[in-house]
Amino acid sequence: SDPGAGASTYYLGKNFGVTRSVEAGDELFLNYGEGFLDSKPSFSYVPRQRDYEAAGKVLAKFEELLVKVKALEENNDSSSSKVKEEIQARLADIQNVASVFSERFQSILPKTYSELVRVVSGAKSFDSVDLSDAVAKELSLNRRGLDWLKKNGLCLDNIIPGRSQIKQAGKGAFAQRSISNGETIVPVPLLHITNRDVLRMYEGAPDSKQLLLNYCFGHSESSLLLCPMTNAILVNHCSHRKKECGKEGPNAEYRWSTEWDSTTVEWLNKSLKDLAEARDGRVVSLDIVATRDIKAGEEIFIDYGTTWEKAWDDHLSTWKAPVRDSGFEEHESVRLLNEREAPLELNPDLRLYSPMEDGDVFMGCWHWQDDEEEADYVGEDEDFDWMDLDDDEILSLYSRDGEHFRIHHYSDFGWFWPCSVVAKDNDSGSTYTVRIFQSKSHPHTTWFEQDTPRFLTNFPRSSIRFFTSLYKSDQHLPDAFRHHIEFRDDIFPEQWKNRRG
């Protein structure tokens, strides 16, 4: 019943946690897997895990000499300098040998006595694993202090997500603090897609475009799309023409970045062919800049352009609710179902072969593989088919207490696994008996491999969520709104307009 259905994403990003102490100025990294590095020729110089492991083993050999230096220095023995010279000579020899076999390995080895001491001081022990971690932390990273951050850093947390005041816009960007006129609200590095036709989902269906299009900047006379890689995607449309956001109109605008991204100006003079051949990293960036003083809590808006505005108006005038037999006529938003904790559909059939789907939704239960409980299944030599048992026997043999599968925060350990809800455990509806089905995203469990079921009693209602069935979300509506954010003509390079007329 909403013409804006399917025009915005339900996905709100991920929560990331640190795996060790992080100091101000440390760069943050995720493990993409070495396959990612191997697929990028430009990353051939980046050391791999085996390089760090080898470095740790080499440095562990210096323990005896370093301990000797420390003892001599504590006794004010000048012969410590000779031991240091010996260490320096050994480091030089190792560098020479390493250069023949692996430049990556050579690049992470200490070159001087002082570098070696720095690595060892940063390690928990002389264990090779601890030393390899210390090499990565002390020698591989370009650490920068607070002074550098204050001078060169840009805030990514000026805006936070919230429900937009624009009815069909989904989430919006809200100022977390006061922002002055002319101040950069958020930097916008851009992913470039030189042929927007790759976003078509079906051959021969020009209107079936992926949702990503709605979040990308483009021009009606160009095949190029430039898609934000920061939370700038939260910023919604408002214009001085219609003032959808209030009488003052939008409070921000986008500009090509000329300060923090020094390469943008250079790329603005290059061709689309040049952009297509640039396969690694960004080529251009924007900044979202305040056009007036913005108060904390105020929503941020930019003008998406007259072309976008006309496309939206045309969509509103022609949109019709899904018709019978379209598969979407009874669609319900899983977001709304979860927000109101809608009643759960119970299915007492303990012998289901797959999780029950109710129309366009299915249920997921917060779960993880518990090693101790997994061990309960090992060695069970059953000479009967569990499906021949009565319900009480099945639950007696194959149910476990699920009270501890609670979500305290989405960053907690665990994932949503497919499930069906068998029964309500109490009148209040706070706990249920559920059946967990093997997740396709995780290693096979013992109970799955033994073809036995997994039931959990006392399972918290708060750990059960509704999810959209495959291809059944409102984002798959046949006439869901799709249109890029239109670049202002005065800042879009002429040589990028390859679809004139």
PDB file of N, CA, C and O in Angstrom, residues 352-408:
ATOM      1  N   LEU A 352       9.036 -32.075  10.358  1.00  0.00           N
ATOM      2  CA  LEU A 352       9.224 -31.257   9.159  1.00  0.00           C
ATOM      3  C   LEU A 352      10.589 -31.529   8.534  1.00  0.00           C
ATOM      4  O   LEU A 352      11.583 -31.730   9.232  1.00  0.00           O
ATOM      5  N   TYR A 353      10.633 -31.513   7.215  1.00  0.00           N
ATOM      6  CA  TYR A 353      11.898 -31.704   6.517  1.00  0.00           C
ATOM      7  C   TYR A 353      12.646 -30.382   6.323  1.00  0.00           C
ATOM      8  O   TYR A 353      13.851 -30.363   6.074  1.00  0.00           O
ATOM      9  N   SER A 354      11.931 -29.266   6.437  1.00  0.00           N
ATOM     10  CA  SER A 354      12.545 -27.948   6.249  1.00  0.00           C
ATOM     11  C   SER A 354      11.759 -26.935   7.061  1.00  0.00           C
ATOM     12  O   SER A 354      10.617 -27.200   7.456  1.00  0.00           O
ATOM     13  N   PRO A 355      12.352 -25.782   7.342  1.00  0.00           N
ATOM     14  CA  PRO A 355      11.638 -24.766   8.128  1.00  0.00           C
ATOM     15  C   PRO A 355      10.387 -24.291   7.404  1.00  0.00           C
ATOM     16  O   PRO A 355      10.342 -24.219   6.179  1.00  0.00           O
ATOM     17  N   MET A 356       9.383 -23.981   8.183  1.00  0.00           N
ATOM     18  CA  MET A 356       8.100 -23.571   7.621  1.00  0.00           C
ATOM     19  C   MET A 356       8.186 -22.126   7.152  1.00  0.00           C
ATOM     20  O   MET A 356       8.700 -21.249   7.852  1.00  0.00           O
ATOM     21  N   GLU A 357       7.690 -21.874   5.951  1.00  0.00           N
ATOM     22  CA  GLU A 357       7.595 -20.517   5.449  1.00  0.00           C
ATOM     23  C   GLU A 357       6.125 -20.126   5.384  1.00  0.00           C
ATOM     24  O   GLU A 357       5.299 -20.863   4.856  1.00  0.00           O
ATOM     25  N   ASP A 358       5.817 -18.954   5.947  1.00  0.00           N
ATOM     26  CA  ASP A 358       4.444 -18.461   5.931  1.00  0.00           C
ATOM     27  C   ASP A 358       4.363 -17.361   4.878  1.00  0.00           C
ATOM     28  O   ASP A 358       4.630 -16.197   5.152  1.00  0.00           O
ATOM     29  N   GLY A 359       4.018 -17.755   3.644  1.00  0.00           N
ATOM     30  CA  GLY A 359       3.935 -16.765   2.578  1.00  0.00           C
ATOM     31  C   GLY A 359       5.312 -16.239   2.221  1.00  0.00           C
ATOM     32  O   GLY A 359       6.170 -16.975   1.744  1.00  0.00           O
ATOM     33  N   ASP A 360       5.544 -14.963   2.507  1.00  0.00           N
ATOM     34  CA  ASP A 360       6.805 -14.339   2.105  1.00  0.00           C
ATOM     35  C   ASP A 360       7.771 -14.145   3.262  1.00  0.00           C
ATOM     36  O   ASP A 360       8.728 -13.392   3.148  1.00  0.00           O
ATOM     37  N   VAL A 361       7.512 -14.813   4.394  1.00  0.00           N
ATOM     38  CA  VAL A 361       8.437 -14.694   5.527  1.00  0.00           C
ATOM     39  C   VAL A 361       8.769 -16.077   6.086  1.00  0.00           C
ATOM     40  O   VAL A 361       8.026 -17.037   5.888  1.00  0.00           O
ATOM     41  N   PHE A 362       9.900 -16.171   6.759  1.00  0.00           N
ATOM     42  CA  PHE A 362      10.238 -17.364   7.526  1.00  0.00           C
ATOM     43  C   PHE A 362      10.886 -16.906   8.827  1.00  0.00           C
ATOM     44  O   PHE A 362      11.190 -15.724   9.001  1.00  0.00           O
ATOM     45  N   MET A 363      11.102 -17.824   9.744  1.00  0.00           N
ATOM     46  CA  MET A 363      11.632 -17.462  11.048  1.00  0.00           C
ATOM     47  C   MET A 363      13.069 -17.946  11.222  1.00  0.00           C
ATOM     48  O   MET A 363      13.456 -19.006  10.711  1.00  0.00           O
ATOM     49  N   GLY A 364      13.847 -17.139  11.935  1.00  0.00           N
ATOM     50  CA  GLY A 364      15.206 -17.497  12.286  1.00  0.00           C
ATOM     51  C   GLY A 364      15.398 -17.394  13.787  1.00  0.00           C
ATOM     52  O   GLY A 364      14.815 -16.519  14.437  1.00  0.00           O
ATOM     53  N   CYS A 365      16.207 -18.283  14.346  1.00  0.00           N
ATOM     54  CA  CYS A 365      16.461 -18.322  15.791  1.00  0.00           C
ATOM     55  C   CYS A 365      17.950 -18.101  16.056  1.00  0.00           C
ATOM     56  O   CYS A 365      18.805 -18.682  15.372  1.00  0.00           O
ATOM     57  N   TRP A 366      18.257 -17.278  17.043  1.00  0.00           N
ATOM     58  CA  TRP A 366      19.642 -16.950  17.398  1.00  0.00           C
ATOM     59  C   TRP A 366      20.309 -18.199  17.970  1.00  0.00           C
ATOM     60  O   TRP A 366      19.874 -18.744  18.973  1.00  0.00           O
ATOM     61  N   HIS A 367      21.386 -18.639  17.334  1.00  0.00           N
ATOM     62  CA  HIS A 367      21.936 -19.945  17.678  1.00  0.00           C
ATOM     63  C   HIS A 367      23.422 -19.987  17.361  1.00  0.00           C
ATOM     64  O   HIS A 367      23.921 -19.203  16.550  1.00  0.00           O
ATOM     65  N   TRP A 368      24.117 -20.852  18.007  1.00  0.00           N
ATOM     66  CA  TRP A 368      25.513 -21.134  17.673  1.00  0.00           C
ATOM     67  C   TRP A 368      25.800 -22.585  18.036  1.00  0.00           C
ATOM     68  O   TRP A 368      25.047 -23.220  18.786  1.00  0.00           O
ATOM     69  N   GLN A 369      26.884 -23.109  17.493  1.00  0.00           N
ATOM     70  CA  GLN A 369      27.249 -24.483  17.791  1.00  0.00           C
ATOM     71  C   GLN A 369      27.932 -24.537  19.148  1.00  0.00           C
ATOM     72  O   GLN A 369      28.966 -23.907  19.354  1.00  0.00           O
ATOM     73  N   ASP A 370      27.356 -25.274  20.038  1.00  0.00           N
ATOM     74  CA  ASP A 370      27.888 -25.438  21.384  1.00  0.00           C
ATOM     75  C   ASP A 370      28.698 -26.728  21.426  1.00  0.00           C
ATOM     76  O   ASP A 370      28.151 -27.819  21.247  1.00  0.00           O
ATOM     77  N   ASP A 371      30.003 -26.612  21.650  1.00  0.00           N
ATOM     78  CA  ASP A 371      30.868 -27.797  21.601  1.00  0.00           C
ATOM     79  C   ASP A 371      30.445 -28.874  22.582  1.00  0.00           C
ATOM     80  O   ASP A 371      30.476 -30.072  22.277  1.00  0.00           O
ATOM     81  N   GLU A 372      30.038 -28.465  23.789  1.00  0.00           N
ATOM     82  CA  GLU A 372      29.654 -29.452  24.787  1.00  0.00           C
ATOM     83  C   GLU A 372      28.384 -30.194  24.365  1.00  0.00           C
ATOM     84  O   GLU A 372      28.267 -31.408  24.510  1.00  0.00           O
ATOM     85  N   GLU A 373      27.420 -29.423  23.848  1.00  0.00           N
ATOM     86  CA  GLU A 373      26.176 -30.055  23.425  1.00  0.00           C
ATOM     87  C   GLU A 373      26.391 -30.889  22.173  1.00  0.00           C
ATOM     88  O   GLU A 373      25.748 -31.923  21.978  1.00  0.00           O
ATOM     89  N   GLU A 374      27.301 -30.443  21.303  1.00  0.00           N
ATOM     90  CA  GLU A 374      27.629 -31.233  20.126  1.00  0.00           C
ATOM     91  C   GLU A 374      28.164 -32.599  20.536  1.00  0.00           C
ATOM     92  O   GLU A 374      27.875 -33.610  19.912  1.00  0.00           O
ATOM     93  N   ALA A 375      28.950 -32.602  21.608  1.00  0.00           N
ATOM     94  CA  ALA A 375      29.550 -33.860  22.065  1.00  0.00           C
ATOM     95  C   ALA A 375      28.483 -34.858  22.510  1.00  0.00           C
ATOM     96  O   ALA A 375      28.701 -36.073  22.464  1.00  0.00           O
ATOM     97  N   ASP A 376      27.310 -34.358  22.934  1.00  0.00           N
ATOM     98  CA  ASP A 376      26.238 -35.258  23.356  1.00  0.00           C
ATOM     99  C   ASP A 376      25.786 -36.178  22.232  1.00  0.00           C
ATOM    100  O   ASP A 376      25.298 -37.283  22.463  1.00  0.00           O
ATOM    101  N   TYR A 377      25.936 -35.701  20.994  1.00  0.00           N
ATOM    102  CA  TYR A 377      25.456 -36.488  19.870  1.00  0.00           C
ATOM    103  C   TYR A 377      26.471 -37.516  19.392  1.00  0.00           C
ATOM    104  O   TYR A 377      26.141 -38.471  18.709  1.00  0.00           O
ATOM    105  N   VAL A 378      27.744 -37.285  19.707  1.00  0.00           N
ATOM    106  CA  VAL A 378      28.794 -38.170  19.232  1.00  0.00           C
ATOM    107  C   VAL A 378      28.665 -39.539  19.883  1.00  0.00           C
ATOM    108  O   VAL A 378      28.512 -39.651  21.103  1.00  0.00           O
ATOM    109  N   GLY A 379      28.736 -40.575  19.082  1.00  0.00           N
ATOM    110  CA  GLY A 379      28.738 -41.939  19.611  1.00  0.00           C
ATOM    111  C   GLY A 379      27.360 -42.518  19.825  1.00  0.00           C
ATOM    112  O   GLY A 379      27.234 -43.657  20.266  1.00  0.00           O
ATOM    113  N   GLU A 380      26.314 -41.767  19.514  1.00  0.00           N
ATOM    114  CA  GLU A 380      24.966 -42.299  19.656  1.00  0.00           C
ATOM    115  C   GLU A 380      24.692 -43.262  18.500  1.00  0.00           C
ATOM    116  O   GLU A 380      24.578 -42.867  17.346  1.00  0.00           O
ATOM    117  N   ASP A 381      24.639 -44.521  18.823  1.00  0.00           N
ATOM    118  CA  ASP A 381      24.428 -45.544  17.794  1.00  0.00           C
ATOM    119  C   ASP A 381      22.968 -45.968  17.849  1.00  0.00           C
ATOM    120  O   ASP A 381      22.585 -46.883  18.582  1.00  0.00           O
ATOM    121  N   GLU A 382      22.158 -45.283  17.058  1.00  0.00           N
ATOM    122  CA  GLU A 382      20.722 -45.541  17.119  1.00  0.00           C
ATOM    123  C   GLU A 382      20.339 -46.567  16.071  1.00  0.00           C
ATOM    124  O   GLU A 382      20.710 -46.447  14.898  1.00  0.00           O
ATOM    125  N   ASP A 383      19.614 -47.582  16.481  1.00  0.00           N
ATOM    126  CA  ASP A 383      19.171 -48.617  15.552  1.00  0.00           C
ATOM    127  C   ASP A 383      17.693 -48.456  15.239  1.00  0.00           C
ATOM    128  O   ASP A 383      16.984 -49.430  14.982  1.00  0.00           O
ATOM    129  N   PHE A 384      17.184 -47.199  15.305  1.00  0.00           N
ATOM    130  CA  PHE A 384      15.784 -46.926  15.002  1.00  0.00           C
ATOM    131  C   PHE A 384      15.703 -45.604  14.248  1.00  0.00           C
ATOM    132  O   PHE A 384      16.642 -44.802  14.251  1.00  0.00           O
ATOM    133  N   ASP A 385      14.591 -45.396  13.606  1.00  0.00           N
ATOM    134  CA  ASP A 385      14.332 -44.141  12.902  1.00  0.00           C
ATOM    135  C   ASP A 385      13.595 -43.213  13.858  1.00  0.00           C
ATOM    136  O   ASP A 385      12.489 -43.541  14.331  1.00  0.00           O
ATOM    137  N   TRP A 386      14.194 -42.075  14.150  1.00  0.00           N
ATOM    138  CA  TRP A 386      13.596 -41.181  15.152  1.00  0.00           C
ATOM    139  C   TRP A 386      12.200 -40.722  14.738  1.00  0.00           C
ATOM    140  O   TRP A 386      11.368 -40.399  15.601  1.00  0.00           O
ATOM    141  N   MET A 387      11.927 -40.701  13.438  1.00  0.00           N
ATOM    142  CA  MET A 387      10.612 -40.232  12.988  1.00  0.00           C
ATOM    143  C   MET A 387       9.498 -41.224  13.323  1.00  0.00           C
ATOM    144  O   MET A 387       8.315 -40.885  13.236  1.00  0.00           O
ATOM    145  N   ASP A 388       9.891 -42.451  13.717  1.00  0.00           N
ATOM    146  CA  ASP A 388       8.883 -43.441  14.119  1.00  0.00           C
ATOM    147  C   ASP A 388       8.492 -43.293  15.587  1.00  0.00           C
ATOM    148  O   ASP A 388       7.539 -43.944  16.046  1.00  0.00           O
ATOM    149  N   LEU A 389       9.206 -42.474  16.326  1.00  0.00           N
ATOM    150  CA  LEU A 389       8.893 -42.264  17.739  1.00  0.00           C
ATOM    151  C   LEU A 389       7.686 -41.353  17.894  1.00  0.00           C
ATOM    152  O   LEU A 389       7.339 -40.596  16.983  1.00  0.00           O
ATOM    153  N   ASP A 390       7.048 -41.409  19.064  1.00  0.00           N
ATOM    154  CA  ASP A 390       5.966 -40.451  19.301  1.00  0.00           C
ATOM    155  C   ASP A 390       6.572 -39.119  19.726  1.00  0.00           C
ATOM    156  O   ASP A 390       7.780 -39.017  20.009  1.00  0.00           O
ATOM    157  N   ASP A 391       5.749 -38.070  19.784  1.00  0.00           N
ATOM    158  CA  ASP A 391       6.255 -36.714  20.014  1.00  0.00           C
ATOM    159  C   ASP A 391       6.984 -36.586  21.347  1.00  0.00           C
ATOM    160  O   ASP A 391       8.046 -35.934  21.426  1.00  0.00           O
ATOM    161  N   ASP A 392       6.438 -37.184  22.393  1.00  0.00           N
ATOM    162  CA  ASP A 392       7.074 -37.074  23.710  1.00  0.00           C
ATOM    163  C   ASP A 392       8.458 -37.722  23.702  1.00  0.00           C
ATOM    164  O   ASP A 392       9.411 -37.198  24.303  1.00  0.00           O
ATOM    165  N   GLU A 393       8.575 -38.854  23.017  1.00  0.00           N
ATOM    166  CA  GLU A 393       9.874 -39.526  22.950  1.00  0.00           C
ATOM    167  C   GLU A 393      10.881 -38.705  22.152  1.00  0.00           C
ATOM    168  O   GLU A 393      12.059 -38.617  22.513  1.00  0.00           O
ATOM    169  N   ILE A 394      10.423 -38.083  21.067  1.00  0.00           N
ATOM    170  CA  ILE A 394      11.318 -37.252  20.251  1.00  0.00           C
ATOM    171  C   ILE A 394      11.869 -36.092  21.083  1.00  0.00           C
ATOM    172  O   ILE A 394      13.085 -35.847  21.103  1.00  0.00           O
ATOM    173  N   LEU A 395      10.978 -35.405  21.790  1.00  0.00           N
ATOM    174  CA  LEU A 395      11.423 -34.255  22.588  1.00  0.00           C
ATOM    175  C   LEU A 395      12.301 -34.697  23.750  1.00  0.00           C
ATOM    176  O   LEU A 395      13.245 -33.998  24.136  1.00  0.00           O
ATOM    177  N   SER A 396      12.008 -35.863  24.323  1.00  0.00           N
ATOM    178  CA  SER A 396      12.822 -36.362  25.426  1.00  0.00           C
ATOM    179  C   SER A 396      14.249 -36.662  24.976  1.00  0.00           C
ATOM    180  O   SER A 396      15.222 -36.377  25.684  1.00  0.00           O
ATOM    181  N   LEU A 397      14.394 -37.215  23.773  1.00  0.00           N
ATOM    182  CA  LEU A 397      15.709 -37.607  23.279  1.00  0.00           C
ATOM    183  C   LEU A 397      16.489 -36.457  22.637  1.00  0.00           C
ATOM    184  O   LEU A 397      17.710 -36.373  22.778  1.00  0.00           O
ATOM    185  N   TYR A 398      15.790 -35.552  21.959  1.00  0.00           N
ATOM    186  CA  TYR A 398      16.491 -34.619  21.080  1.00  0.00           C
ATOM    187  C   TYR A 398      16.331 -33.147  21.446  1.00  0.00           C
ATOM    188  O   TYR A 398      16.743 -32.276  20.686  1.00  0.00           O
ATOM    189  N   SER A 399      15.746 -32.861  22.591  1.00  0.00           N
ATOM    190  CA  SER A 399      15.625 -31.451  22.982  1.00  0.00           C
ATOM    191  C   SER A 399      16.681 -31.094  24.028  1.00  0.00           C
ATOM    192  O   SER A 399      17.117 -31.941  24.806  1.00  0.00           O
ATOM    193  N   ARG A 400      17.098 -29.844  24.003  1.00  0.00           N
ATOM    194  CA  ARG A 400      18.036 -29.293  24.973  1.00  0.00           C
ATOM    195  C   ARG A 400      17.445 -27.993  25.498  1.00  0.00           C
ATOM    196  O   ARG A 400      16.571 -27.385  24.877  1.00  0.00           O
ATOM    197  N   ASP A 401      17.958 -27.552  26.621  1.00  0.00           N
ATOM    198  CA  ASP A 401      17.507 -26.266  27.170  1.00  0.00           C
ATOM    199  C   ASP A 401      18.127 -25.145  26.344  1.00  0.00           C
ATOM    200  O   ASP A 401      19.350 -25.052  26.198  1.00  0.00           O
ATOM    201  N   GLY A 402      17.284 -24.257  25.800  1.00  0.00           N
ATOM    202  CA  GLY A 402      17.785 -23.171  24.953  1.00  0.00           C
ATOM    203  C   GLY A 402      17.735 -21.817  25.614  1.00  0.00           C
ATOM    204  O   GLY A 402      17.842 -20.786  24.941  1.00  0.00           O
ATOM    205  N   GLU A 403      17.601 -21.795  26.933  1.00  0.00           N
ATOM    206  CA  GLU A 403      17.443 -20.519  27.644  1.00  0.00           C
ATOM    207  C   GLU A 403      18.623 -19.578  27.433  1.00  0.00           C
ATOM    208  O   GLU A 403      18.467 -18.358  27.440  1.00  0.00           O
ATOM    209  N   HIS A 404      19.828 -20.119  27.221  1.00  0.00           N
ATOM    210  CA  HIS A 404      21.020 -19.271  27.150  1.00  0.00           C
ATOM    211  C   HIS A 404      21.234 -18.646  25.768  1.00  0.00           C
ATOM    212  O   HIS A 404      22.142 -17.833  25.596  1.00  0.00           O
ATOM    213  N   PHE A 405      20.412 -19.008  24.788  1.00  0.00           N
ATOM    214  CA  PHE A 405      20.566 -18.421  23.455  1.00  0.00           C
ATOM    215  C   PHE A 405      19.876 -17.055  23.406  1.00  0.00           C
ATOM    216  O   PHE A 405      18.847 -16.869  22.751  1.00  0.00           O
ATOM    217  N   ARG A 406      20.470 -16.127  24.102  1.00  0.00           N
ATOM    218  CA  ARG A 406      19.886 -14.786  24.209  1.00  0.00           C
ATOM    219  C   ARG A 406      20.741 -13.764  23.465  1.00  0.00           C
ATOM    220  O   ARG A 406      21.961 -13.827  23.494  1.00  0.00           O
ATOM    221  N   ILE A 407      20.074 -12.814  22.827  1.00  0.00           N
ATOM    222  CA  ILE A 407      20.778 -11.722  22.152  1.00  0.00           C
ATOM    223  C   ILE A 407      20.831 -10.539  23.107  1.00  0.00           C
ATOM    224  O   ILE A 407      19.804 -10.028  23.537  1.00  0.00           O
ATOM    225  N   HIS A 408      22.035 -10.129  23.430  1.00  0.00           N
ATOM    226  CA  HIS A 408      22.182  -8.902  24.213  1.00  0.00           C
ATOM    227  C   HIS A 408      22.515  -7.739  23.293  1.00  0.00           C
ATOM    228  O   HIS A 408      22.180  -6.601  23.552  1.00  0.00           O
TER     229      HIS A 408
END
